[in-house]
Short mmCIF file of N, CA, C and O in Angstrom, two decimals:
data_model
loop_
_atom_site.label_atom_id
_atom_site.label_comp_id
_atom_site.label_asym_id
_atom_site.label_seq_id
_atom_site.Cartn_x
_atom_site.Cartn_y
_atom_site.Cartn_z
N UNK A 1274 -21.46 -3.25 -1.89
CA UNK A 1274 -21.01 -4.37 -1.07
C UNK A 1274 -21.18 -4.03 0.41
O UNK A 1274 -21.23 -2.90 0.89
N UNK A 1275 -21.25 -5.14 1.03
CA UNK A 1275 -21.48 -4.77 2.51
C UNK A 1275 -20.34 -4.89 3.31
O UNK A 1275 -20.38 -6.10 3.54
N UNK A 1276 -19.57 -4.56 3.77
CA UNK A 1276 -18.77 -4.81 4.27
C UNK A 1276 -18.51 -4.92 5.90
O UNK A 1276 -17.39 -5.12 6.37
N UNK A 1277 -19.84 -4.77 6.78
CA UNK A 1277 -20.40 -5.64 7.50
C UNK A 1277 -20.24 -6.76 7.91
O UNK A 1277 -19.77 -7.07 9.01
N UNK A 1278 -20.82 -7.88 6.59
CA UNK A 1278 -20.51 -9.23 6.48
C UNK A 1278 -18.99 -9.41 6.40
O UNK A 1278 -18.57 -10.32 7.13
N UNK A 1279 -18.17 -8.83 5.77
CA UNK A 1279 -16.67 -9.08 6.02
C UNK A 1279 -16.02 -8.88 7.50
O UNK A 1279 -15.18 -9.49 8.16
N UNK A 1280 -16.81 -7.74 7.67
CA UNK A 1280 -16.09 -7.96 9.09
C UNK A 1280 -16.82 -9.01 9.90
O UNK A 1280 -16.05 -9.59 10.67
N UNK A 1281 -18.17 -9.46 9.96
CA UNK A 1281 -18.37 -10.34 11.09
C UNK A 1281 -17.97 -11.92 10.35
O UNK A 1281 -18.27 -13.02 10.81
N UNK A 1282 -17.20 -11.64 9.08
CA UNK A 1282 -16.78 -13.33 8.49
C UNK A 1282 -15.22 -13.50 9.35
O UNK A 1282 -14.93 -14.44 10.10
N UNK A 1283 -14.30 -12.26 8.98
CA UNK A 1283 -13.39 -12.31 9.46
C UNK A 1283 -13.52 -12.24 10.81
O UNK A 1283 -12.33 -12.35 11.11
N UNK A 1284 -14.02 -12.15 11.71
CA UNK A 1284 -14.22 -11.98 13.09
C UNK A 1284 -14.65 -14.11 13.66
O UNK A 1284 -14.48 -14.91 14.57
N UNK A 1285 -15.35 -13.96 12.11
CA UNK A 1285 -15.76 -15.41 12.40
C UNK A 1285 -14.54 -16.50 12.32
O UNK A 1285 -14.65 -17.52 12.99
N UNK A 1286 -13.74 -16.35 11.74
CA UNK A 1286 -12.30 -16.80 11.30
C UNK A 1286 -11.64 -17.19 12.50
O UNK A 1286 -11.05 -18.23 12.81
N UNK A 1287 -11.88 -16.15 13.10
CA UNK A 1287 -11.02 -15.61 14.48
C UNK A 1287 -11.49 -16.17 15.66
O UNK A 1287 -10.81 -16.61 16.59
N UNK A 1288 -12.67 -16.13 15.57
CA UNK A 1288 -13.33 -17.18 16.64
C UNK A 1288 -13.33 -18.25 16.68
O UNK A 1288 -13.27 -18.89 17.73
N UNK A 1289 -13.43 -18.90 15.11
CA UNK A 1289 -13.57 -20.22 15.42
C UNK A 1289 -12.02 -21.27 15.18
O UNK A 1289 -11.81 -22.47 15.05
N UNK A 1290 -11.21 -20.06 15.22
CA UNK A 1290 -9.80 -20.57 14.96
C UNK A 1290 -9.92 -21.44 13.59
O UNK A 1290 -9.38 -22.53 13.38
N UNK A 1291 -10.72 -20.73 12.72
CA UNK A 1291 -10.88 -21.52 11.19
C UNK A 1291 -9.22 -21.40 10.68
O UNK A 1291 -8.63 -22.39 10.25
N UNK A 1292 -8.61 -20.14 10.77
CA UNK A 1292 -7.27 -19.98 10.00
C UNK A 1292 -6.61 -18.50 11.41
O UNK A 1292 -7.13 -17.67 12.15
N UNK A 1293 -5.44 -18.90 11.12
CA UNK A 1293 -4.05 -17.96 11.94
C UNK A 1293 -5.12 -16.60 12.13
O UNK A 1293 -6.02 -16.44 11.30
N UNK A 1294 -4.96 -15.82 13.06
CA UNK A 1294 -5.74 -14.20 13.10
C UNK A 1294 -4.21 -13.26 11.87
O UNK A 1294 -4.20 -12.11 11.44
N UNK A 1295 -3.63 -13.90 11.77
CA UNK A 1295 -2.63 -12.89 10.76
C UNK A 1295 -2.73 -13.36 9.62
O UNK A 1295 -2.05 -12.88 8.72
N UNK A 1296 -3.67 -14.51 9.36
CA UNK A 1296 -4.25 -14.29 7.66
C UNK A 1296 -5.44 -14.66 7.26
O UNK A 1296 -5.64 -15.45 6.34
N UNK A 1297 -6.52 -13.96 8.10
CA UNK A 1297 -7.65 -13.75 8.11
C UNK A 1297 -8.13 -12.50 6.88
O UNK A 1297 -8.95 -12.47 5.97
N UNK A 1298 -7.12 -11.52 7.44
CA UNK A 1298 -7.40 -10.04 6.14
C UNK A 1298 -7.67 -11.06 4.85
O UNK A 1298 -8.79 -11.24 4.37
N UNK A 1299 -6.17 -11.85 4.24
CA UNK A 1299 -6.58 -12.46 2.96
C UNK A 1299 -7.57 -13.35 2.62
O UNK A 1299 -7.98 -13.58 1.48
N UNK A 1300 -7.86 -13.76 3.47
CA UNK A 1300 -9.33 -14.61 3.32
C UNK A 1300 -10.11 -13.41 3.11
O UNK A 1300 -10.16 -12.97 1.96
N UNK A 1301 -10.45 -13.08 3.60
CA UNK A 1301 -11.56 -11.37 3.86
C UNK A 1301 -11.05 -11.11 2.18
O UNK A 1301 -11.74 -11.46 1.22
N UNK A 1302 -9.62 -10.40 2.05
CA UNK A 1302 -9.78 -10.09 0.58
C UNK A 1302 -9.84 -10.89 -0.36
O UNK A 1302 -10.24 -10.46 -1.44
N UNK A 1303 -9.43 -12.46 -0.23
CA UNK A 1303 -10.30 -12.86 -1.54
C UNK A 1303 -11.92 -13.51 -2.09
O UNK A 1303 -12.45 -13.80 -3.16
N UNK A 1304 -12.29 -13.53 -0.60
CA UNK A 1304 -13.47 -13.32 -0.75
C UNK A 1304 -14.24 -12.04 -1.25
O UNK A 1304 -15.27 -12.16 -1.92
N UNK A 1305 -13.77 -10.90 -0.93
CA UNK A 1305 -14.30 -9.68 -1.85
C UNK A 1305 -13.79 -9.39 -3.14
O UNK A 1305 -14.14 -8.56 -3.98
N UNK A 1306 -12.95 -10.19 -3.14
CA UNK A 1306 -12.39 -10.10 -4.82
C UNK A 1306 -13.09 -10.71 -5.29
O UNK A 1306 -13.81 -10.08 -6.07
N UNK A 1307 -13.38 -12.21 -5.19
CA UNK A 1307 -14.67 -12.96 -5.94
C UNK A 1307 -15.56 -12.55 -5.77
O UNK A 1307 -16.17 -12.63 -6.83
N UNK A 1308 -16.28 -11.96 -4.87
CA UNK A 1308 -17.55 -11.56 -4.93
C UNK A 1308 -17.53 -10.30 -6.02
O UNK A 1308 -18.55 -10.33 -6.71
N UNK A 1309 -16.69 -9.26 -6.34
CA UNK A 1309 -16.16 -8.71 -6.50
C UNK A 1309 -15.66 -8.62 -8.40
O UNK A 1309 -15.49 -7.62 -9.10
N UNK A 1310 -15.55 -10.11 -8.76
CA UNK A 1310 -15.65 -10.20 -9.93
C UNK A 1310 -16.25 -10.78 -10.55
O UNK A 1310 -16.12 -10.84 -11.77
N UNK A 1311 -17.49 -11.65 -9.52
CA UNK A 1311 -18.56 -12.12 -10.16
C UNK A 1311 -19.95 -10.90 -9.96
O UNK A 1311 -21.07 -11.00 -10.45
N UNK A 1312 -19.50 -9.98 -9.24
CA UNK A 1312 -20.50 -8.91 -9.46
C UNK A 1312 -21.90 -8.94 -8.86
O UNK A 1312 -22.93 -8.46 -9.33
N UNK A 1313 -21.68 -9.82 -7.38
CA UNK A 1313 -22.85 -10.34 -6.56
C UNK A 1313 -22.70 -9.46 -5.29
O UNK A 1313 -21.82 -8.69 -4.89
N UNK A 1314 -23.55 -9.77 -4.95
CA UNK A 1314 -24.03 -8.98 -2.79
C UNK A 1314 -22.91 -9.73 -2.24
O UNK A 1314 -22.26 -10.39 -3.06
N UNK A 1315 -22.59 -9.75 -1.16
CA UNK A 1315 -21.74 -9.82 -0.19
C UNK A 1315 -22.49 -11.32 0.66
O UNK A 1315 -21.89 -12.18 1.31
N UNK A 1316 -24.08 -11.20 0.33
CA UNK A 1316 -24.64 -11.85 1.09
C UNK A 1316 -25.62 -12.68 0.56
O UNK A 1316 -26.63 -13.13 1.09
N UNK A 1317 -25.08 -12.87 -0.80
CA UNK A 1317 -25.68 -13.61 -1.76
C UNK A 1317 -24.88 -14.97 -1.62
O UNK A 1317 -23.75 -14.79 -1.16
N UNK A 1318 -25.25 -16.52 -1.96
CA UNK A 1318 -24.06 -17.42 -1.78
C UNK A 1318 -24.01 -17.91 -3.45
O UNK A 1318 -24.93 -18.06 -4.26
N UNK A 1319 -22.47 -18.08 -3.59
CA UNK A 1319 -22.38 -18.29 -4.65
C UNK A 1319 -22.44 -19.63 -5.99
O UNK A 1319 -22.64 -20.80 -5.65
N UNK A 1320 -22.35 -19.47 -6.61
CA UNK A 1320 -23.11 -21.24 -7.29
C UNK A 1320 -20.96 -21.60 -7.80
O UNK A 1320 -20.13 -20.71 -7.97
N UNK A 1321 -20.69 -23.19 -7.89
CA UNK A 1321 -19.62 -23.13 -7.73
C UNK A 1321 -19.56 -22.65 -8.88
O UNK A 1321 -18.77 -21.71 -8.89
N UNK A 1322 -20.24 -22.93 -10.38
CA UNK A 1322 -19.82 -22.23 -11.13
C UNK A 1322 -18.95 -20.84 -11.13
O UNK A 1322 -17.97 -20.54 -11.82
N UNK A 1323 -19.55 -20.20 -10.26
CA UNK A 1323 -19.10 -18.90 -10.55
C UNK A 1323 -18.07 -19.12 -9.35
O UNK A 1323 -17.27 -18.28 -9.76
N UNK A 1324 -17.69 -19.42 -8.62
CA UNK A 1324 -16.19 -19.82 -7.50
C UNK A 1324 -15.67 -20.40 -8.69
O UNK A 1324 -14.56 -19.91 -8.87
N UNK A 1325 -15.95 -21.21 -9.59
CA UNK A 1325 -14.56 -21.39 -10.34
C UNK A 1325 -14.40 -20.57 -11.28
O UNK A 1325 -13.30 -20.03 -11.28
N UNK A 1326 -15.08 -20.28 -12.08
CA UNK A 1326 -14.60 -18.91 -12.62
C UNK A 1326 -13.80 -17.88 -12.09
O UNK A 1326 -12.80 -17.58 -12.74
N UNK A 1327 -14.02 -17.30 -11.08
CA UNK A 1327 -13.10 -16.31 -10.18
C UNK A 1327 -12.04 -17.05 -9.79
O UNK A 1327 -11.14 -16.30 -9.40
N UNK A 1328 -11.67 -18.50 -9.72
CA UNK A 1328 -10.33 -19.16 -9.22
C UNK A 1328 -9.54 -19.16 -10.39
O UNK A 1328 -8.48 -18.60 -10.66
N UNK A 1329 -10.30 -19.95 -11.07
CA UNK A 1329 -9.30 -19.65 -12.83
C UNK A 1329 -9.12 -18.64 -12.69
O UNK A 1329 -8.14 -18.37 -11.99
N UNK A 1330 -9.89 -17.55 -13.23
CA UNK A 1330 -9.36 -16.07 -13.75
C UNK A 1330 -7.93 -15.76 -12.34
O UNK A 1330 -6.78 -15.52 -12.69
N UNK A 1331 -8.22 -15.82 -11.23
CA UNK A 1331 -7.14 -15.71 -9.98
C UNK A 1331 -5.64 -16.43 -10.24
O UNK A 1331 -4.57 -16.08 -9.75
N UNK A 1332 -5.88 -17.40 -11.05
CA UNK A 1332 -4.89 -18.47 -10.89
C UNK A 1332 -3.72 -17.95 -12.22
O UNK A 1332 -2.54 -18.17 -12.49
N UNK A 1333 -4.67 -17.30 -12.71
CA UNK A 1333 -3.60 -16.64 -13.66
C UNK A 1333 -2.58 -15.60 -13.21
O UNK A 1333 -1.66 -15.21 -13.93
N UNK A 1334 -2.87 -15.12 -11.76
CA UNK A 1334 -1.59 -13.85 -11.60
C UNK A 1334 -1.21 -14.60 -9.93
O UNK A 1334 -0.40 -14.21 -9.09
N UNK A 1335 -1.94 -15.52 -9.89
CA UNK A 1335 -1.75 -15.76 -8.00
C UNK A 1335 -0.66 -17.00 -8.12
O UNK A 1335 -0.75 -17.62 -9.18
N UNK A 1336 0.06 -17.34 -7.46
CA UNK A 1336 0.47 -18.77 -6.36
C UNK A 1336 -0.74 -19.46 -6.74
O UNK A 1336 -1.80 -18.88 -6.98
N UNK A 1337 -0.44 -21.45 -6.83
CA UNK A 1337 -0.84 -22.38 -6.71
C UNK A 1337 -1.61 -22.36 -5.12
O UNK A 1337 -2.79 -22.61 -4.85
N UNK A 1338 -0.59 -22.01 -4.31
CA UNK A 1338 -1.56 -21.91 -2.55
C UNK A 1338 -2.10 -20.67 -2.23
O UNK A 1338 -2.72 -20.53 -1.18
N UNK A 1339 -1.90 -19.54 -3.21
CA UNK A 1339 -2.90 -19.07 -3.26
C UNK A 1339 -4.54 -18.86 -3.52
O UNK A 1339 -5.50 -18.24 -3.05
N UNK A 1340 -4.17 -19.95 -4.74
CA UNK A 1340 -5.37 -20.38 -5.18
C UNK A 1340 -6.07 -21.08 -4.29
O UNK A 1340 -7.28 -21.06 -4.11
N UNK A 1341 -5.07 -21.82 -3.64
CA UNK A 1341 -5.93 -22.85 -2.58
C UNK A 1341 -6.55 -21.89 -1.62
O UNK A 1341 -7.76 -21.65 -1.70
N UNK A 1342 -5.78 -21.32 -0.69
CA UNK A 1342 -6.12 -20.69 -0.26
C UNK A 1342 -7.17 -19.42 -0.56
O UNK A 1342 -7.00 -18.94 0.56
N UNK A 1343 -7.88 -18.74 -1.01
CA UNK A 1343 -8.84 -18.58 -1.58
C UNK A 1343 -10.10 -19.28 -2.10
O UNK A 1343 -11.23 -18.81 -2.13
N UNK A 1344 -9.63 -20.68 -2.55
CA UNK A 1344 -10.65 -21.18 -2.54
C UNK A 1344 -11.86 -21.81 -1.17
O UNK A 1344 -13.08 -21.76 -1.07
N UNK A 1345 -10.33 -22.62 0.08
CA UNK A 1345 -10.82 -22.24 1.42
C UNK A 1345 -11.38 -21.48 1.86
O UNK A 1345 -12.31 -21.85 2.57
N UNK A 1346 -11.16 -20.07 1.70
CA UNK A 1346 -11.92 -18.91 2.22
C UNK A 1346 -13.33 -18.63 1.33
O UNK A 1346 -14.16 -17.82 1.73
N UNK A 1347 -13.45 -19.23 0.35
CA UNK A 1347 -14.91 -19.22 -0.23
C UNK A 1347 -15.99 -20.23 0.55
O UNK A 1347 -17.22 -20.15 0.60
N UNK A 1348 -15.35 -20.90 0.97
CA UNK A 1348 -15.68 -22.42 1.06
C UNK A 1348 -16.22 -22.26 2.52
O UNK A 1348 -17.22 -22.76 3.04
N UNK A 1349 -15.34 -21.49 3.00
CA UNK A 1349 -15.62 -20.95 4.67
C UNK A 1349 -16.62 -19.73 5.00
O UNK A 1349 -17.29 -19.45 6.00
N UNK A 1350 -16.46 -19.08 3.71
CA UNK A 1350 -17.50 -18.29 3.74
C UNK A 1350 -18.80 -18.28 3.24
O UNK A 1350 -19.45 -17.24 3.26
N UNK A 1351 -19.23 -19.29 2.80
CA UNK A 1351 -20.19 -20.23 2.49
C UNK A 1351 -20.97 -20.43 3.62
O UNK A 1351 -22.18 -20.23 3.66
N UNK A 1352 -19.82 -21.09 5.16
CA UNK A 1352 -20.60 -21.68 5.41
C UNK A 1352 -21.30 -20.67 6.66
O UNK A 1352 -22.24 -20.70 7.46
N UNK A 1353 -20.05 -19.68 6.22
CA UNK A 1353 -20.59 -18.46 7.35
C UNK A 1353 -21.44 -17.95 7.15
O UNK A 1353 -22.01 -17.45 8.12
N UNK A 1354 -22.00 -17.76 5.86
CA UNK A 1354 -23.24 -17.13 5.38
C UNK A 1354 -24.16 -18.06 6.01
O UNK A 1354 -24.78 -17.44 6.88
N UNK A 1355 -24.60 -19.51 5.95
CA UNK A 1355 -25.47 -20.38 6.02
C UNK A 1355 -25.71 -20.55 7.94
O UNK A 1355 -26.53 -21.34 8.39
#
């Protein structure tokens, strides 16, 4: 994994006032968790198939706004990749 791209996503967060700078880390980590359990690059973008797969499987130990939240941060990091 690159973790590179995490830092210039979370940096991107921060700049563009996408979400609070004090919960940027969790965006950052559940974006490497999905990436993470779908078993892709960092800098690969993902098909939603596989974002919902990693939200289900998530939704089983996380918060309802967790889930949300995570799914935002896919969604954002999408577009940071692009």
């Amino acid at each position: 994994m690159n973790d590179n791209n995490l830092n210039g996503f979370k940096g991107y967060l921060i700049s563009k006032s996408a979400v609070n700078e004090k919960y940027a880390p969790y965006y950052v980590r559940w974006v490497s968790s999905c990436y993470a359990f779908v078993n892709q690059s960092l800098s690969d973008v993902l098909t939603n198939g596989q974002k919902q797969d990693f939200l289900k499987h998530f939704a089983k130990n996380h918060e309802d706004w967790q889930v949300k939240q995570a799914d935002n941060a896919l969604r954002l990091y999408s577009y940071f990749l692009a």
